[in-house]
Coordinates of C-alpha atoms and ligand atoms in Angstrom, one line a residue:
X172 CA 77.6 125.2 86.3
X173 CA 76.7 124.9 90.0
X174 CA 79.0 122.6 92.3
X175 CA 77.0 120.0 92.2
X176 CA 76.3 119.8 88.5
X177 CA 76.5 116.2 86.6
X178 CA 79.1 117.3 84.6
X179 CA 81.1 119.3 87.1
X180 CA 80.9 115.5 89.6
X181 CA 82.1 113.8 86.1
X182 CA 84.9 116.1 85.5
X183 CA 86.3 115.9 89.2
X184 CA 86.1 111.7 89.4
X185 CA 87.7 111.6 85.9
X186 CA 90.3 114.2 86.6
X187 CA 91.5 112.6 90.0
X188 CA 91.6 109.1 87.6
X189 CA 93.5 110.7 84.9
X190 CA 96.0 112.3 87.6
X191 CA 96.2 109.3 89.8
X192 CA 97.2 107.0 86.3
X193 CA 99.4 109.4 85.1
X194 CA 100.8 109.6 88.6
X195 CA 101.4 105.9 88.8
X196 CA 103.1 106.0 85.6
X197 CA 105.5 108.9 86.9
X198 CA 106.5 106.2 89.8
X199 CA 107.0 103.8 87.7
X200 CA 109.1 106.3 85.5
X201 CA 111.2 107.1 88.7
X202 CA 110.3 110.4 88.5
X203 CA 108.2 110.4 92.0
X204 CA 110.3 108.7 94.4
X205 CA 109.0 106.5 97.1
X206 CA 105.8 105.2 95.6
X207 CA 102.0 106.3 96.2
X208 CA 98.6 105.1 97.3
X209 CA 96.6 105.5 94.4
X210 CA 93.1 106.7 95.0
X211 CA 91.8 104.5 91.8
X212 CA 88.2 103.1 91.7
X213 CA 87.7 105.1 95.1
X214 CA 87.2 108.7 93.1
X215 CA 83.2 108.8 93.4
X216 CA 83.6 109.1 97.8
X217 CA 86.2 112.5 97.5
X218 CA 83.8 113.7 94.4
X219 CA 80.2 113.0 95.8
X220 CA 81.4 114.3 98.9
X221 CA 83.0 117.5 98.2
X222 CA 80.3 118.2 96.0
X223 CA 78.0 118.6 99.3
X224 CA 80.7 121.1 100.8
X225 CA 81.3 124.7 100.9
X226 CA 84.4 126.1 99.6
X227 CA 84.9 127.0 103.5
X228 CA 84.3 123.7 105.1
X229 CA 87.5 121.9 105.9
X230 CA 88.4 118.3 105.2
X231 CA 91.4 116.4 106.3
X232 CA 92.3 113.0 104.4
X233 CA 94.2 109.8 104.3
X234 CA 97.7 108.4 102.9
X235 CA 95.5 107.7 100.2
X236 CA 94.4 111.4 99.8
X237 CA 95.1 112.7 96.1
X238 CA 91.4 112.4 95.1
X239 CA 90.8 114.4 98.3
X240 CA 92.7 117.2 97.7
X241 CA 91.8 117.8 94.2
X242 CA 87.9 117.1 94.7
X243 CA 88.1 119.9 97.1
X244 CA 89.7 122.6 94.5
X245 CA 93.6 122.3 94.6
X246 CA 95.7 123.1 91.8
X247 CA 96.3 119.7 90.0
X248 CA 99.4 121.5 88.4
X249 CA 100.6 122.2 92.2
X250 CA 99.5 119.0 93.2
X251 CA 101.7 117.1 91.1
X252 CA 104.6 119.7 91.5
X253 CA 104.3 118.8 95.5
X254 CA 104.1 114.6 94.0
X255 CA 107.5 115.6 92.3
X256 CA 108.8 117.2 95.7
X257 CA 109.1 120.7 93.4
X258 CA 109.6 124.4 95.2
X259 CA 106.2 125.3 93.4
X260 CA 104.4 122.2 95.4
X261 CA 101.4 123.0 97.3
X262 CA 103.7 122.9 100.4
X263 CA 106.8 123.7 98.5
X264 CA 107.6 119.7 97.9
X265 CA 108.2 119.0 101.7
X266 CA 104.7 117.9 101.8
X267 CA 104.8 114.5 99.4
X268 CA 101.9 112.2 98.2
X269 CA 101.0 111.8 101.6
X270 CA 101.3 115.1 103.3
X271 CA 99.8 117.4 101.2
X272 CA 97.8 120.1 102.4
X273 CA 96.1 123.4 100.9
X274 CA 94.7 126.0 103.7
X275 CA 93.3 128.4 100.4
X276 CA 90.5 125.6 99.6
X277 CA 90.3 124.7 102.9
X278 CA 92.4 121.1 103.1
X279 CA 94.0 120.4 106.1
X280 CA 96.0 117.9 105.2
X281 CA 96.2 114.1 103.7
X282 CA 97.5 112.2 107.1
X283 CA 100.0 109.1 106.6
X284 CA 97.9 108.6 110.3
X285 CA 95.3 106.1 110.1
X286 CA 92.3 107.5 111.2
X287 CA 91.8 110.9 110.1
X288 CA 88.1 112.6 108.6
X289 CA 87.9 110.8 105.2
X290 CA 89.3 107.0 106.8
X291 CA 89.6 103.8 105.3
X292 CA 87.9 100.6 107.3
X293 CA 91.1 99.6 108.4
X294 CA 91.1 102.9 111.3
X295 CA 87.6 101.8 112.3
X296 CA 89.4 99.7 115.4
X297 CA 91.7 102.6 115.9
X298 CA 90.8 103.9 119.7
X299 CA 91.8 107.6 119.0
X300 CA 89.0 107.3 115.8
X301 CA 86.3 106.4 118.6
X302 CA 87.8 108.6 121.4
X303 CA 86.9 111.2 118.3
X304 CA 83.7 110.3 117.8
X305 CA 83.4 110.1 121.4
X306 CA 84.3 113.8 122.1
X307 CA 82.3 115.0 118.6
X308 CA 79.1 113.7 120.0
X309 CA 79.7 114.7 123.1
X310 CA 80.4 118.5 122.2
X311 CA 77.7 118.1 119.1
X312 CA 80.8 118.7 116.7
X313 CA 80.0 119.4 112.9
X314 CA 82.0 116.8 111.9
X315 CA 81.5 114.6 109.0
X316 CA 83.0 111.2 109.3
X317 CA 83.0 109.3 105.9
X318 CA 84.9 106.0 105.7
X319 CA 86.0 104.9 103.4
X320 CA 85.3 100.9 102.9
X321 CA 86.9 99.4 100.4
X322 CA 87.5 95.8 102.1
X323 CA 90.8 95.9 102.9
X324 CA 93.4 97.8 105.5
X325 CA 96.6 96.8 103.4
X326 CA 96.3 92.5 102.6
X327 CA 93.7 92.5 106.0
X328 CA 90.4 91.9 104.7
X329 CA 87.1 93.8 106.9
X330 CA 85.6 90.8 107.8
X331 CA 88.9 89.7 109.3
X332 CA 89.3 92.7 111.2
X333 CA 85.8 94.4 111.8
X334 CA 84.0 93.0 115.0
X335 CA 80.3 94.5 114.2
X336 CA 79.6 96.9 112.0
X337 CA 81.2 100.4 110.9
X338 CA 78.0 102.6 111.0
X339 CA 77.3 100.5 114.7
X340 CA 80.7 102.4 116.2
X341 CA 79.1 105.5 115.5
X342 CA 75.4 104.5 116.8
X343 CA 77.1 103.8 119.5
X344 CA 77.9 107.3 120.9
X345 CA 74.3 108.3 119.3
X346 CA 75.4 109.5 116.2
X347 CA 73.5 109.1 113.1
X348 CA 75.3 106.8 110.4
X349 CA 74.4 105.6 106.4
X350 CA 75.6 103.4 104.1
X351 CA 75.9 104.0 100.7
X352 CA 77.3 103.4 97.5
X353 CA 80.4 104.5 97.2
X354 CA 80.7 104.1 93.3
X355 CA 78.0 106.7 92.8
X356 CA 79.0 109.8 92.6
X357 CA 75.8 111.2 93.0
X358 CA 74.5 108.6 95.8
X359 CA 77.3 110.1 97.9
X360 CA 76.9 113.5 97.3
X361 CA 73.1 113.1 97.9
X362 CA 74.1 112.0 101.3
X363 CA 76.6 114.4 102.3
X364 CA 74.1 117.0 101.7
X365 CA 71.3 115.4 103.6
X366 CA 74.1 115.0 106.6
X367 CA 75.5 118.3 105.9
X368 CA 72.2 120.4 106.0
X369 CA 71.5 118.5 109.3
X370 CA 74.6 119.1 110.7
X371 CA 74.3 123.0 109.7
X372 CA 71.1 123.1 111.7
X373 CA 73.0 122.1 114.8
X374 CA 72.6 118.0 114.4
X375 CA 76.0 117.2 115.3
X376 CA 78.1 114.8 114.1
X377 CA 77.6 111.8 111.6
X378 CA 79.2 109.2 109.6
X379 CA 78.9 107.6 106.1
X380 CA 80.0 104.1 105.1
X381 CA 81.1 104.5 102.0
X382 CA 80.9 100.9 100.2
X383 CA 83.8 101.0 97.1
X384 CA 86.7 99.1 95.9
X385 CA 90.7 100.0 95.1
X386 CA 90.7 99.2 91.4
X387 CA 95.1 99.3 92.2
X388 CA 97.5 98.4 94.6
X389 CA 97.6 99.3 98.3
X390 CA 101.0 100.9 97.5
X391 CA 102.5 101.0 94.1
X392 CA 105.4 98.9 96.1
X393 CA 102.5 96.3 95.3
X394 CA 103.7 96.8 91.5
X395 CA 107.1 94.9 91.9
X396 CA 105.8 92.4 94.9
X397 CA 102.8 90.5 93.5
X398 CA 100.8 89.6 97.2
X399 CA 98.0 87.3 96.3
X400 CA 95.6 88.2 98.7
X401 CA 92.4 89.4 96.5
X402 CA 91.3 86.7 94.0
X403 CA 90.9 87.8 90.2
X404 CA 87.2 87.1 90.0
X405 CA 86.8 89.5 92.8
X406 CA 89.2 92.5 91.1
X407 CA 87.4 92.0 88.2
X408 CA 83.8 92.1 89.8
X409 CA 85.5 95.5 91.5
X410 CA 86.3 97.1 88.9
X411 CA 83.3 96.6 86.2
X412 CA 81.5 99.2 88.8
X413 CA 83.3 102.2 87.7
X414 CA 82.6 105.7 89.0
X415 CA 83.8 107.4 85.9
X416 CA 81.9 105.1 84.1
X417 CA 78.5 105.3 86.3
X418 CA 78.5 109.2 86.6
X419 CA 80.1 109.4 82.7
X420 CA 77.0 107.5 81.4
X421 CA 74.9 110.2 82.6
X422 CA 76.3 113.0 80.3
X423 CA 75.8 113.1 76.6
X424 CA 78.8 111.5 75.1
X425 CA 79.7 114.6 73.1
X426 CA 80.0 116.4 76.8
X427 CA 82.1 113.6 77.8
X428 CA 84.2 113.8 75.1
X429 CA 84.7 117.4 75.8
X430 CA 85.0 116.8 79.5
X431 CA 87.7 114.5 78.9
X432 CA 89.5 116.6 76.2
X433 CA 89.5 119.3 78.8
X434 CA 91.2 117.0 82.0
X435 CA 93.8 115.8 79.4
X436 CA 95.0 119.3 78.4
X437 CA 94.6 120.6 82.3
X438 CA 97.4 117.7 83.1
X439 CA 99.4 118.1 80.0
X440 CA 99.6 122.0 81.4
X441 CA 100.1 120.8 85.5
X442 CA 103.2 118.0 84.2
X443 CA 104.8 120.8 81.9
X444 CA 104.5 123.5 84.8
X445 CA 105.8 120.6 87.3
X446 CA 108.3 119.1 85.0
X447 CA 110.0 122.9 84.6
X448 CA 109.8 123.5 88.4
X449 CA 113.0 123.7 90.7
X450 CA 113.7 121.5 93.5
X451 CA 114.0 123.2 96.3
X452 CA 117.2 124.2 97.4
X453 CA 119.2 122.2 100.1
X454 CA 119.9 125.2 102.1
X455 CA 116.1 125.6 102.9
X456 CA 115.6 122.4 104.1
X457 CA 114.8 123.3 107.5
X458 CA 112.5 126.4 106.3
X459 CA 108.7 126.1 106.8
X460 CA 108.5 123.3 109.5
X461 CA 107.8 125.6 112.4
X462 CA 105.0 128.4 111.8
X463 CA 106.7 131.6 111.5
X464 CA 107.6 133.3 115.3
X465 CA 108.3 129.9 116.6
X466 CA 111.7 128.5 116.4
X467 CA 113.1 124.8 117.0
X468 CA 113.8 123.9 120.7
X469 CA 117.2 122.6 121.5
X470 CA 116.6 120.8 124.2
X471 CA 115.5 121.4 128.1
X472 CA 111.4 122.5 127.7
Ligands
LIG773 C1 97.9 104.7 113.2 C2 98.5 103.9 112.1 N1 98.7 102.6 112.2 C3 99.2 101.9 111.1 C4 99.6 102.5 110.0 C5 100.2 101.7 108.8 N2 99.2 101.7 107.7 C6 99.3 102.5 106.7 S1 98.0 102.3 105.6 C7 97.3 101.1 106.6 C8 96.1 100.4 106.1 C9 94.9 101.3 106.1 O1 93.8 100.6 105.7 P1 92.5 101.4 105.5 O2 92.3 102.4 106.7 O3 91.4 100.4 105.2 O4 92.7 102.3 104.2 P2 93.1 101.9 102.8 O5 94.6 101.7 102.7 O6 92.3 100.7 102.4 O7 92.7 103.1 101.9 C10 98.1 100.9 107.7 C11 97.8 99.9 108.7 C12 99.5 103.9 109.9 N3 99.8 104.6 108.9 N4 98.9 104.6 111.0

């Protein structure tokens, strides 16, 4: 199967789905503390795009940065160990839903900082995102800017928010910028390679709009406080444009079937392995925040 195979794009959106509602469940469950931003209904953007991308390239993400993570390679079974703040996390549980990061398959990080590669509309008024895109046209950076639109920065909806346009902030400082549909797995990835391949031939930066919608909460804090801030007619219209769905119907259903089989035992396998994991121990607690050679400074530069 090659990277960007129909089944292979089917089997990341509906494993991030499956992981993301099974993580949900775990928070409701109390066994992740302090709640998540669940990547649901957004799955075809981290999928399409990391598609397009070598197993070198180098993304960084959001607070809502699961779908990023695992899209790009990571060990689902790691994944949720770090979602369980377990010794065998990707960073060893210090990390968290919205920290983690995985140098072997080239993630950087998810960023609780608004405004960071893969972005949601809400950092696209951030200054330090246009002092980026600033500096990456500038220096003809190989940067890949992909934001994420899904109409809302928390309860603020875009057109409250967004003087203009999102792809005119990149025109702006000359740098090429698409929108696309964000539900399609393969409309994204189609247009990550485009961008990519350009960018590889020394094109500099660019940006993609990607147009989708967050099938769940902001927060799963949403979960216990109701806010009434998208009308029901609206969440349904969101959701009936699934990306599991859209990229699913393009398999044969008995490949489908055995997709989905598959995801289901890979997170039966990453809960058990996460489930049996140590904490870490108290003692270590200040171990692994400095890189190694460097030690804390007390004080006085
Ligand atoms: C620089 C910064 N400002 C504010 C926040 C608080 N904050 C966390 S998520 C969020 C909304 C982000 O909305 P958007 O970028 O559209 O992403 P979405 O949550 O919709 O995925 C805000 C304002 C933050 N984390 N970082």
């Amino acid at each position: 199967m090659t990277r960007d195979d129909p089944v292979r794009l089917y089997r990341t959106v509906r494993l991030i789905r499956r992981f993301e509602e099974r993580a949900v469940a775990l928070v409701r469950s109390g066994a992740i503390v302090g709640g998540i931003h669940p990547y649901l209904g957004q799955e075809g953007i981290a999928a399409g795009v990391c598609a397009a991308l070598r197993d070198d390239d180098l993304v960084t993400g959001t607070h809502r940065g699961h779908g990023h993570v695992l899209a790009k390679g990571a060990d689902p079974a790691r994944m949720l160990a770090e979602l369980l703040g377990r010794e065998t996390g990707l960073n060893r549980g210090r990390g968290g839903s919205m920290h983690a990061a995985d140098l072997g398959v080239g993630v950087l990080g998810a960023n609780a900082i608004v405004g960071a590669t893969f972005f949601g509309d809400g950092a696209v008024n951030e200054g330090m995102l246009l002092e980026a895109f600033n500096l990456a046209a500038l220096w003809r950076v190989p940067v890949l800017f992909v934001c994420e639109n899904n109409g809302y920065a928390t309860t603020m909806p875009v057109d409250g928010a967004v003087a203009g346009t999102i792809p005119g902030r990149a025109e702006a400082f000359g740098m090429p910028a698409a929108v696309v549909d964000g539900q399609d797995p393969e409309t994204v990835r189609d247009a990550t390679a485009a961008a990519v391949a350009r960018m590889r031939a020394g094109g500099g930066p660019e940006l993609i709009e990607a147009r989708t919608y967050r099938f769940d909460a902001h927060h799963t804090f949403e979960h216990a406080v109701r806010l009434d801030y998208r009308a029901p007619g609206e969440v349904a219209a969101g959701r009936s444009r699934d990306p599991v769905d859209i990229q699913g119907a393009r398999l044969p259903e008995a490949d489908r079937a055995a997709v989905d089989a598959e995801v289901e035992a890979t997170l039966d396998a990453a809960l058990e392995f996460a489930l049996a994991s140590p904490e870490p121990d108290p003692a270590g607690a200040l171990e692994h925040l400095y890189a190694s050679g460097l030690v804390a400074r007390t004080g006085g530069g």
